[in-house]
């Protein structure tokens, strides 16, 4: 494929030129390129971006009371239509006491014949013993170079086990994340609200205040400091106090800590819980007030935040979410987002003048690819990188509406938002897989990403 005359954007550069892709790999980036027999895509006046990388999805996630309604087929189609050409999914917990490879095998069964874009898996730690610590080394060869544990929910780890995992992560040169919420404070508030009959969705948010999240984030930072700066990826940061704690830790010398926030914490606010359809927004951490969104935006603008993920975890509003109609605690936690990440960040970030095009690419492609061992195969436009490209028309506009989307869920949290810029084509390993919002690729074409160790100097 030859992409002609586009405005090529990487994390470092913006220039007009051509991209030549042969056998799925970029062979040349330059001026006046010509090829023989290549499919030519005219990108004049359009932006040519690296395929975006979303390192926070939950396809097929089974949370006991419901299963996320996007599987690796529908979820990756939605991702592709939104300009994301690689994902790294968080594996669900396995059976009690299972070895780490149990879920890796399970997830290959779920994904290998279905995914339409390239994909990897984060390991999940649900208990800690010598076998688990040994498995963390064995699985490096299988491409599992990042792990997540939970500080709340079933299978939450106790402090000593968190320390053991984090020490092992540092020893092996991997990267760890944790779902950071203080379990005890959630239990206290849930109990209080149940006793006082406060069961509407707004009490979901009130049961998980920003201090509850910040406390857990700060403890992770302090644990990392005690262990000598463990590669730590703070997932779905939703609040300004947590961001302050991270910045303070950086000032104290922590260098290997990276922050992800998600579009929901930038574009949606806690007032939505008071609406009749408030259950749509039951997710953890919950939506916050605008002050926190503003602080996160500032963190993005100043470079304190390194990546944008989605935490895509969709449940149908008409059915799954209604389990919480009488009691917020019975509502499955999570919301869709994989399809609109890049369009939202382009429109509200770049077109509104908050961030540069290069910073958009860093946040949505280059940094996640580096931190999760996929760079430079993924996350940039350079000879030798995979031919994963998004062509975005900066002059087009559109309104987000569920009926035009590919996520297999019955609503979009962003319904009705008017966006500047529109994706006109998406290329994965040199194959045109999306044109004008229509998916053209084949089921199962996605390849497993055997990821390397993280690059933490970003
Ligand atoms: O509510 C959420 N975020 N559900 C998905 C799982 C998680 O905590 O990331
Ligand atoms: Zn989480
Ligand atoms: Zn998540």
Short mmCIF file of C-alpha atoms and ligand atoms in Angstrom, two decimals:
data_model
loop_
_atom_site.label_atom_id
_atom_site.label_comp_id
_atom_site.label_asym_id
_atom_site.label_seq_id
_atom_site.Cartn_x
_atom_site.Cartn_y
_atom_site.Cartn_z
CA UNK A 1 0.00 0.00 0.00
CA UNK A 2 1.14 3.51 -0.80
CA UNK A 3 -0.37 6.37 1.20
CA UNK A 4 0.22 9.59 -0.72
CA UNK A 5 0.48 13.25 0.25
CA UNK A 6 -0.82 13.01 3.79
CA UNK A 7 0.19 15.08 6.81
CA UNK A 8 2.25 12.44 8.59
CA UNK A 9 2.26 12.78 12.37
CA UNK A 10 4.41 10.89 14.87
CA UNK A 11 5.15 11.64 18.50
CA UNK A 12 8.10 13.73 17.30
CA UNK A 13 7.30 15.10 13.84
CA UNK A 14 4.67 16.54 11.52
CA UNK A 15 5.36 16.73 7.77
CA UNK A 16 3.66 16.16 4.44
CA UNK A 17 4.75 13.00 2.63
CA UNK A 18 4.10 9.41 1.64
CA UNK A 19 4.20 6.06 3.41
CA UNK A 20 5.02 2.85 1.57
CA UNK A 21 4.00 -0.45 3.16
CA UNK A 22 5.14 -3.83 1.83
CA UNK A 23 4.17 -7.20 3.28
CA UNK A 24 2.51 -5.44 6.19
CA UNK A 25 5.58 -3.46 7.22
CA UNK A 26 6.45 0.17 6.52
CA UNK A 27 9.44 0.20 4.16
CA UNK A 28 9.73 3.91 3.37
CA UNK A 29 8.51 7.24 4.69
CA UNK A 30 9.41 10.17 2.47
CA UNK A 31 8.59 12.47 -0.40
CA UNK A 32 7.37 11.52 -3.87
CA UNK A 33 7.49 7.80 -3.22
CA UNK A 34 6.30 5.49 -5.92
CA UNK A 35 5.71 1.77 -5.93
CA UNK A 36 4.66 -0.91 -8.31
CA UNK A 37 1.28 -2.53 -8.04
CA UNK A 38 0.59 -1.02 -4.64
CA UNK A 39 -2.89 -0.03 -3.59
CA UNK A 40 -2.73 3.79 -3.45
CA UNK A 41 -4.59 5.77 -0.81
CA UNK A 42 -4.77 9.49 -1.47
CA UNK A 43 -4.42 11.27 1.88
CA UNK A 44 -4.07 14.85 0.59
CA UNK A 45 -5.29 17.29 3.24
CA UNK A 46 -5.69 14.48 5.75
CA UNK A 47 -3.75 13.46 8.83
CA UNK A 48 -1.79 10.21 8.68
CA UNK A 49 -1.40 8.94 12.26
CA UNK A 50 0.05 5.73 13.69
CA UNK A 51 -2.66 3.18 14.49
CA UNK A 52 -3.76 3.89 18.05
CA UNK A 53 -2.94 1.51 20.90
CA UNK A 54 -5.42 0.91 23.74
CA UNK A 55 -3.83 -0.96 26.63
CA UNK A 56 -6.95 -1.08 28.79
CA UNK A 57 -9.87 -3.15 27.53
CA UNK A 58 -12.01 -5.85 29.16
CA UNK A 59 -13.47 -7.89 26.31
CA UNK A 60 -15.60 -10.84 27.42
CA UNK A 61 -14.99 -9.92 31.08
CA UNK A 62 -17.04 -12.16 33.34
CA UNK A 63 -17.88 -10.29 36.56
CA UNK A 64 -20.14 -13.01 37.95
CA UNK A 65 -23.45 -11.13 37.61
CA UNK A 66 -22.82 -10.33 33.93
CA UNK A 67 -20.30 -10.71 31.13
CA UNK A 68 -19.03 -7.72 29.18
CA UNK A 69 -21.00 -7.77 25.93
CA UNK A 70 -18.12 -7.11 23.53
CA UNK A 71 -16.09 -10.19 22.77
CA UNK A 72 -12.78 -10.16 20.88
CA UNK A 73 -14.64 -9.99 17.56
CA UNK A 74 -17.11 -7.17 18.14
CA UNK A 75 -14.77 -5.33 20.49
CA UNK A 76 -11.86 -5.28 18.08
CA UNK A 77 -14.11 -4.25 15.18
CA UNK A 78 -15.28 -1.30 17.28
CA UNK A 79 -11.68 -0.50 18.21
CA UNK A 80 -10.62 -0.62 14.54
CA UNK A 81 -13.45 1.66 13.43
CA UNK A 82 -12.25 4.13 16.05
CA UNK A 83 -8.66 4.06 14.78
CA UNK A 84 -7.22 1.61 17.31
CA UNK A 85 -5.13 -1.10 15.67
CA UNK A 86 -3.67 -2.78 18.79
CA UNK A 87 -5.18 -3.58 22.16
CA UNK A 88 -3.93 -5.15 25.35
CA UNK A 89 -6.77 -6.74 27.29
CA UNK A 90 -6.95 -7.30 31.03
CA UNK A 91 -7.57 -10.98 31.64
CA UNK A 92 -10.29 -11.90 34.12
CA UNK A 93 -9.66 -13.90 37.29
CA UNK A 94 -9.43 -17.67 36.83
CA UNK A 95 -10.50 -20.47 39.15
CA UNK A 96 -9.33 -20.30 42.77
CA UNK A 97 -5.64 -21.07 43.12
CA UNK A 98 -4.94 -21.34 39.38
CA UNK A 99 -1.44 -20.93 37.92
CA UNK A 100 -0.82 -17.86 35.79
CA UNK A 101 -0.85 -19.71 32.47
CA UNK A 102 -4.43 -20.87 33.06
CA UNK A 103 -5.90 -17.54 32.03
CA UNK A 104 -3.39 -17.07 29.22
CA UNK A 105 -4.64 -20.31 27.62
CA UNK A 106 -8.25 -19.32 28.27
CA UNK A 107 -7.75 -15.92 26.65
CA UNK A 108 -6.10 -17.40 23.58
CA UNK A 109 -9.26 -19.52 23.21
CA UNK A 110 -11.37 -16.37 23.49
CA UNK A 111 -9.32 -14.19 21.17
CA UNK A 112 -7.24 -16.08 18.60
CA UNK A 113 -9.98 -16.88 16.08
CA UNK A 114 -11.91 -13.68 16.68
CA UNK A 115 -9.71 -10.60 17.01
CA UNK A 116 -9.52 -8.42 13.91
CA UNK A 117 -6.63 -6.25 15.13
CA UNK A 118 -3.43 -7.22 16.91
CA UNK A 119 -3.85 -8.01 20.57
CA UNK A 120 -2.02 -8.88 23.78
CA UNK A 121 -2.99 -9.77 27.34
CA UNK A 122 -2.02 -8.34 30.71
CA UNK A 123 -1.40 -11.05 33.29
CA UNK A 124 -3.65 -11.03 36.35
CA UNK A 125 -2.45 -11.79 39.88
CA UNK A 126 -5.21 -13.08 42.14
CA UNK A 127 -3.07 -14.75 44.81
CA UNK A 128 0.64 -14.85 45.53
CA UNK A 129 2.88 -17.83 46.22
CA UNK A 130 6.20 -19.18 44.94
CA UNK A 131 4.53 -20.76 41.89
CA UNK A 132 2.97 -17.47 40.85
CA UNK A 133 6.24 -15.61 41.27
CA UNK A 134 8.00 -18.26 39.17
CA UNK A 135 5.26 -18.15 36.52
CA UNK A 136 5.86 -14.43 36.06
CA UNK A 137 9.28 -15.29 34.65
CA UNK A 138 8.10 -18.25 32.56
CA UNK A 139 5.39 -16.19 30.88
CA UNK A 140 7.81 -13.57 29.55
CA UNK A 141 8.52 -15.98 26.69
CA UNK A 142 4.76 -16.08 26.02
CA UNK A 143 4.68 -12.30 25.61
CA UNK A 144 3.12 -11.50 28.99
CA UNK A 145 5.27 -8.65 30.32
CA UNK A 146 2.76 -6.69 32.40
CA UNK A 147 0.53 -7.60 35.34
CA UNK A 148 -2.40 -6.19 37.23
CA UNK A 149 -3.70 -6.88 40.70
CA UNK A 150 -6.68 -5.48 42.56
CA UNK A 151 -6.84 -3.53 45.82
CA UNK A 152 -10.59 -4.08 46.11
CA UNK A 153 -13.12 -6.65 44.77
CA UNK A 154 -12.74 -10.41 45.41
CA UNK A 155 -9.11 -11.58 45.08
CA UNK A 156 -7.78 -8.25 46.32
CA UNK A 157 -4.20 -8.57 47.50
CA UNK A 158 -3.00 -7.78 51.00
CA UNK A 159 -0.06 -5.41 51.51
CA UNK A 160 2.63 -8.08 51.90
CA UNK A 161 1.51 -9.78 48.69
CA UNK A 162 1.44 -6.49 46.80
CA UNK A 163 5.02 -5.90 47.93
CA UNK A 164 6.06 -9.39 46.81
CA UNK A 165 4.53 -8.87 43.37
CA UNK A 166 6.01 -5.41 42.96
CA UNK A 167 9.48 -6.58 44.03
CA UNK A 168 9.27 -9.40 41.48
CA UNK A 169 8.14 -6.99 38.76
CA UNK A 170 11.22 -4.86 39.38
CA UNK A 171 13.50 -7.89 39.46
CA UNK A 172 12.18 -9.14 36.09
CA UNK A 173 12.02 -5.69 34.41
CA UNK A 174 8.25 -5.89 33.85
CA UNK A 175 5.50 -3.33 34.58
CA UNK A 176 2.64 -3.57 37.06
CA UNK A 177 -0.71 -1.88 37.50
CA UNK A 178 -3.30 -2.20 40.20
CA UNK A 179 -6.95 -1.27 40.45
CA UNK A 180 -6.48 1.42 43.11
CA UNK A 181 -9.40 1.89 45.50
CA UNK A 182 -9.36 1.50 49.27
CA UNK A 183 -11.52 -1.55 49.95
CA UNK A 184 -12.31 -0.72 53.58
CA UNK A 185 -13.70 2.74 52.89
CA UNK A 186 -15.92 1.36 50.10
CA UNK A 187 -17.23 -1.30 52.49
CA UNK A 188 -17.97 1.37 55.12
CA UNK A 189 -19.91 3.62 52.75
CA UNK A 190 -21.80 0.78 51.08
CA UNK A 191 -22.93 -0.47 54.47
CA UNK A 192 -23.95 3.03 55.56
CA UNK A 193 -25.96 3.66 52.38
CA UNK A 194 -27.64 0.28 52.57
CA UNK A 195 -28.68 0.86 56.16
CA UNK A 196 -30.07 4.28 55.29
CA UNK A 197 -31.81 3.18 52.07
CA UNK A 198 -29.62 5.30 49.78
CA UNK A 199 -29.46 2.97 46.83
CA UNK A 200 -29.69 5.12 43.70
CA UNK A 201 -26.72 5.37 41.27
CA UNK A 202 -25.43 8.61 42.79
CA UNK A 203 -24.59 6.60 45.92
CA UNK A 204 -22.36 4.38 43.82
CA UNK A 205 -20.19 7.47 43.34
CA UNK A 206 -20.55 8.57 46.95
CA UNK A 207 -19.45 5.12 48.14
CA UNK A 208 -16.16 5.50 46.23
CA UNK A 209 -15.07 9.12 46.81
CA UNK A 210 -11.94 10.49 45.19
CA UNK A 211 -10.03 10.18 48.47
CA UNK A 212 -10.70 6.44 48.41
CA UNK A 213 -8.97 6.17 45.04
CA UNK A 214 -6.19 8.64 45.89
CA UNK A 215 -5.34 6.79 49.09
CA UNK A 216 -4.81 3.59 47.13
CA UNK A 217 -2.79 5.37 44.43
CA UNK A 218 -0.57 6.95 47.07
CA UNK A 219 0.01 3.61 48.74
CA UNK A 220 1.13 2.12 45.44
CA UNK A 221 3.54 5.02 44.99
CA UNK A 222 4.95 4.57 48.49
CA UNK A 223 5.27 0.81 48.03
CA UNK A 224 7.16 1.47 44.80
CA UNK A 225 9.43 3.94 46.58
CA UNK A 226 10.17 1.45 49.36
CA UNK A 227 11.13 -1.08 46.69
CA UNK A 228 13.39 1.33 44.78
CA UNK A 229 11.17 2.61 41.94
CA UNK A 230 9.15 -0.25 40.47
CA UNK A 231 7.78 0.23 36.93
CA UNK A 232 4.22 1.21 37.88
CA UNK A 233 1.34 2.11 35.60
CA UNK A 234 -1.50 3.93 37.36
CA UNK A 235 -4.69 2.87 35.57
CA UNK A 236 -7.84 4.93 35.00
CA UNK A 237 -6.86 7.92 37.15
CA UNK A 238 -10.01 9.93 37.73
CA UNK A 239 -9.07 12.67 40.17
CA UNK A 240 -6.80 15.59 40.88
CA UNK A 241 -5.63 14.54 44.34
CA UNK A 242 -4.33 11.24 42.94
CA UNK A 243 -2.54 13.24 40.25
CA UNK A 244 -0.99 15.48 42.93
CA UNK A 245 0.27 12.43 44.82
CA UNK A 246 1.85 11.12 41.62
CA UNK A 247 3.51 14.46 40.91
CA UNK A 248 4.85 14.63 44.48
CA UNK A 249 6.25 11.12 44.11
CA UNK A 250 7.98 12.16 40.88
CA UNK A 251 9.46 15.13 42.69
CA UNK A 252 10.77 12.78 45.37
CA UNK A 253 12.57 10.89 42.62
CA UNK A 254 10.18 8.21 41.35
CA UNK A 255 10.94 7.91 37.63
CA UNK A 256 9.22 4.66 36.64
CA UNK A 257 5.64 5.68 37.35
CA UNK A 258 3.23 6.41 34.51
CA UNK A 259 -0.32 7.68 34.52
CA UNK A 260 -3.28 6.67 32.39
CA UNK A 261 -6.55 8.51 32.39
CA UNK A 262 -9.62 7.73 30.27
CA UNK A 263 -12.06 9.81 28.19
CA UNK A 264 -14.91 9.23 30.65
CA UNK A 265 -13.01 11.17 33.33
CA UNK A 266 -12.37 14.03 30.92
CA UNK A 267 -15.77 14.36 29.25
CA UNK A 268 -18.40 13.01 31.67
CA UNK A 269 -19.27 14.26 35.16
CA UNK A 270 -20.81 12.93 38.35
CA UNK A 271 -24.04 14.90 37.79
CA UNK A 272 -24.99 12.18 35.28
CA UNK A 273 -25.71 9.79 38.17
CA UNK A 274 -28.77 11.87 39.05
CA UNK A 275 -30.31 11.34 35.61
CA UNK A 276 -32.94 8.68 35.05
CA UNK A 277 -30.35 6.65 33.13
CA UNK A 278 -27.65 7.07 35.80
CA UNK A 279 -26.95 3.32 35.80
CA UNK A 280 -25.20 3.74 32.43
CA UNK A 281 -22.34 5.45 34.23
CA UNK A 282 -21.83 3.00 37.08
CA UNK A 283 -18.12 2.30 36.79
CA UNK A 284 -15.15 2.27 39.14
CA UNK A 285 -13.63 4.67 39.84
CA UNK A 286 -16.85 6.65 39.36
CA UNK A 287 -17.24 9.90 37.44
CA UNK A 288 -16.12 12.98 39.39
CA UNK A 289 -16.98 16.67 39.47
CA UNK A 290 -15.60 19.02 36.82
CA UNK A 291 -12.74 20.24 39.03
CA UNK A 292 -11.13 16.82 38.69
CA UNK A 293 -11.62 16.69 34.90
CA UNK A 294 -9.99 20.12 34.65
CA UNK A 295 -7.03 18.95 36.73
CA UNK A 296 -6.63 15.83 34.58
CA UNK A 297 -6.71 17.97 31.42
CA UNK A 298 -4.02 20.15 32.92
CA UNK A 299 -2.01 17.01 33.67
CA UNK A 300 -2.36 15.99 30.04
CA UNK A 301 -1.36 19.43 28.77
CA UNK A 302 1.71 19.64 31.02
CA UNK A 303 2.90 16.11 30.33
CA UNK A 304 2.15 14.69 33.79
CA UNK A 305 -0.24 12.13 32.26
CA UNK A 306 1.36 9.70 29.81
CA UNK A 307 -1.47 7.72 28.22
CA UNK A 308 -5.17 7.61 27.45
CA UNK A 309 -6.79 4.19 27.82
CA UNK A 310 -10.48 3.36 27.74
CA UNK A 311 -11.23 0.72 30.41
CA UNK A 312 -13.79 -0.49 27.85
CA UNK A 313 -16.10 -2.77 29.84
CA UNK A 314 -19.59 -2.64 28.32
CA UNK A 315 -22.84 -3.95 29.81
CA UNK A 316 -26.24 -3.46 28.22
CA UNK A 317 -28.31 -0.76 29.84
CA UNK A 318 -31.67 -2.42 29.08
CA UNK A 319 -30.72 -5.65 30.83
CA UNK A 320 -27.37 -6.03 32.66
CA UNK A 321 -27.32 -2.55 34.15
CA UNK A 322 -30.94 -2.86 35.33
CA UNK A 323 -29.79 -5.29 37.98
CA UNK A 324 -28.85 -2.14 39.84
CA UNK A 325 -32.26 -0.47 39.50
CA UNK A 326 -33.14 -1.03 43.17
CA UNK A 327 -29.58 -1.10 44.52
CA UNK A 328 -26.51 0.46 42.89
CA UNK A 329 -24.29 -2.26 44.36
CA UNK A 330 -25.96 -4.87 42.13
CA UNK A 331 -25.13 -3.03 38.92
CA UNK A 332 -22.19 -4.48 36.94
CA UNK A 333 -19.37 -1.90 36.93
CA UNK A 334 -18.06 -0.62 33.64
CA UNK A 335 -18.90 1.34 30.50
CA UNK A 336 -18.08 1.23 26.78
CA UNK A 337 -15.43 3.48 25.23
CA UNK A 338 -13.06 1.64 22.89
CA UNK A 339 -14.52 3.15 19.70
CA UNK A 340 -14.50 6.86 20.51
CA UNK A 341 -11.16 7.35 22.28
CA UNK A 342 -9.16 8.72 19.33
CA UNK A 343 -12.03 10.77 17.82
CA UNK A 344 -12.79 12.33 21.22
CA UNK A 345 -9.17 13.12 21.98
CA UNK A 346 -8.60 14.58 18.52
CA UNK A 347 -11.70 16.76 18.68
CA UNK A 348 -11.57 17.93 22.28
CA UNK A 349 -7.79 17.85 22.60
CA UNK A 350 -6.27 18.89 19.28
CA UNK A 351 -9.10 20.73 17.51
CA UNK A 352 -9.88 22.69 20.70
CA UNK A 353 -6.21 23.66 20.98
CA UNK A 354 -5.42 21.88 24.25
CA UNK A 355 -2.75 19.51 22.92
CA UNK A 356 -0.60 19.23 19.82
CA UNK A 357 -1.02 16.50 17.22
CA UNK A 358 2.27 15.00 18.39
CA UNK A 359 1.04 14.86 21.95
CA UNK A 360 -2.16 13.14 20.77
CA UNK A 361 -0.03 10.48 19.10
CA UNK A 362 2.14 10.10 22.20
CA UNK A 363 -0.89 9.68 24.47
CA UNK A 364 -2.89 7.33 22.29
CA UNK A 365 -0.19 5.33 20.48
CA UNK A 366 3.52 5.85 21.15
CA UNK A 367 3.61 5.90 24.94
CA UNK A 368 1.32 2.89 25.45
CA UNK A 369 3.32 0.97 22.83
CA UNK A 370 6.59 1.78 24.60
CA UNK A 371 5.36 1.08 28.12
CA UNK A 372 3.85 -2.26 27.17
CA UNK A 373 6.65 -3.67 25.04
CA UNK A 374 5.25 -3.14 21.54
CA UNK A 375 7.46 -0.30 20.28
CA UNK A 376 8.59 0.32 17.54
CA UNK A 377 6.54 -2.48 15.92
CA UNK A 378 3.51 -0.50 17.08
CA UNK A 379 2.96 3.14 18.02
CA UNK A 380 4.84 5.02 15.32
CA UNK A 381 5.28 5.53 11.58
CA UNK A 382 8.82 4.51 10.64
CA UNK A 383 10.57 2.02 8.36
CA UNK A 384 10.36 -1.38 10.04
CA UNK A 385 7.19 -0.60 12.01
CA UNK A 386 3.98 -2.43 11.21
CA UNK A 387 1.86 -0.67 8.58
CA UNK A 388 -0.81 0.41 11.07
CA UNK A 389 -2.18 3.78 9.99
CA UNK A 390 -5.20 5.97 10.69
CA UNK A 391 -6.24 8.54 8.11
CA UNK A 392 -8.24 11.30 9.73
CA UNK A 393 -9.98 14.13 7.93
CA UNK A 394 -9.54 17.20 10.14
CA UNK A 395 -12.24 19.13 8.29
CA UNK A 396 -15.03 16.60 8.65
CA UNK A 397 -17.44 16.71 11.58
CA UNK A 398 -19.82 14.16 13.04
CA UNK A 399 -22.19 13.57 15.93
CA UNK A 400 -21.68 10.51 18.10
CA UNK A 401 -24.70 8.26 17.93
CA UNK A 402 -25.04 4.65 18.92
CA UNK A 403 -26.69 3.67 15.63
CA UNK A 404 -23.50 4.47 13.71
CA UNK A 405 -21.23 2.63 16.13
CA UNK A 406 -19.87 -0.91 16.23
CA UNK A 407 -19.61 -1.58 19.97
CA UNK A 408 -21.99 -4.46 20.77
CA UNK A 409 -23.78 -2.57 23.52
CA UNK A 410 -27.06 -0.69 23.57
CA UNK A 411 -25.77 2.80 24.38
CA UNK A 412 -22.85 5.18 24.11
CA UNK A 413 -22.01 7.38 27.11
CA UNK A 414 -21.08 10.07 24.58
CA UNK A 415 -24.37 10.07 22.64
CA UNK A 416 -25.04 13.41 20.94
CA UNK A 417 -21.55 14.88 21.31
CA UNK A 418 -20.53 16.83 18.20
CA UNK A 419 -16.94 16.15 17.20
CA UNK A 420 -14.50 17.85 14.87
CA UNK A 421 -12.45 15.55 12.63
CA UNK A 422 -13.44 12.13 11.37
CA UNK A 423 -11.57 8.93 10.61
CA UNK A 424 -11.81 8.14 6.91
CA UNK A 425 -9.66 4.98 6.74
CA UNK A 426 -7.77 2.55 8.96
CA UNK A 427 -4.96 0.28 7.80
CA UNK A 428 -3.64 -2.67 9.79
CA UNK A 429 -0.39 -4.31 8.67
CA UNK A 430 -0.88 -2.79 5.22
CA UNK A 431 -4.47 -3.96 4.84
CA UNK A 432 -7.31 -1.47 4.52
CA UNK A 433 -9.65 -2.66 7.27
CA UNK A 434 -11.94 0.36 7.71
CA UNK A 435 -13.23 2.79 5.13
CA UNK A 436 -15.86 5.44 5.90
CA UNK A 437 -16.90 3.73 9.15
CA UNK A 438 -17.35 0.33 7.48
CA UNK A 439 -15.25 -2.59 8.68
CA UNK A 440 -13.76 -4.54 5.76
CA UNK A 441 -11.46 -7.10 7.40
CA UNK A 442 -11.88 -10.76 8.24
CA UNK A 443 -12.67 -12.35 11.57
CA UNK A 444 -9.53 -13.70 13.25
CA UNK A 445 -7.06 -11.65 11.17
CA UNK A 446 -5.59 -10.10 14.34
CA UNK A 447 -2.24 -11.44 15.51
CA UNK A 448 -1.17 -12.09 19.07
CA UNK A 449 1.40 -9.56 20.28
CA UNK A 450 4.22 -11.39 22.01
CA UNK A 451 5.25 -8.30 23.90
CA UNK A 452 8.78 -7.42 24.99
CA UNK A 453 9.74 -5.83 28.28
CA UNK A 454 8.64 -2.21 28.77
CA UNK A 455 10.59 0.82 27.62
CA UNK A 456 10.32 3.14 30.60
CA UNK A 457 12.49 6.03 29.38
CA UNK A 458 9.70 7.89 27.61
O1 LIG B 1 -15.86 -0.28 36.43
C1 LIG B 1 -14.89 -0.74 35.84
N1 LIG B 1 -13.88 0.04 35.61
N2 LIG B 1 -14.88 -2.00 35.41
C2 LIG B 1 -13.84 -2.65 34.74
C3 LIG B 1 -12.83 -3.27 35.64
C4 LIG B 1 -11.85 -2.28 36.20
O2 LIG B 1 -11.93 -1.96 37.37
O3 LIG B 1 -10.97 -1.78 35.49
ZN1 LIG B 2 -9.87 -1.05 37.36
ZN1 LIG B 3 -10.19 -1.80 33.79
#
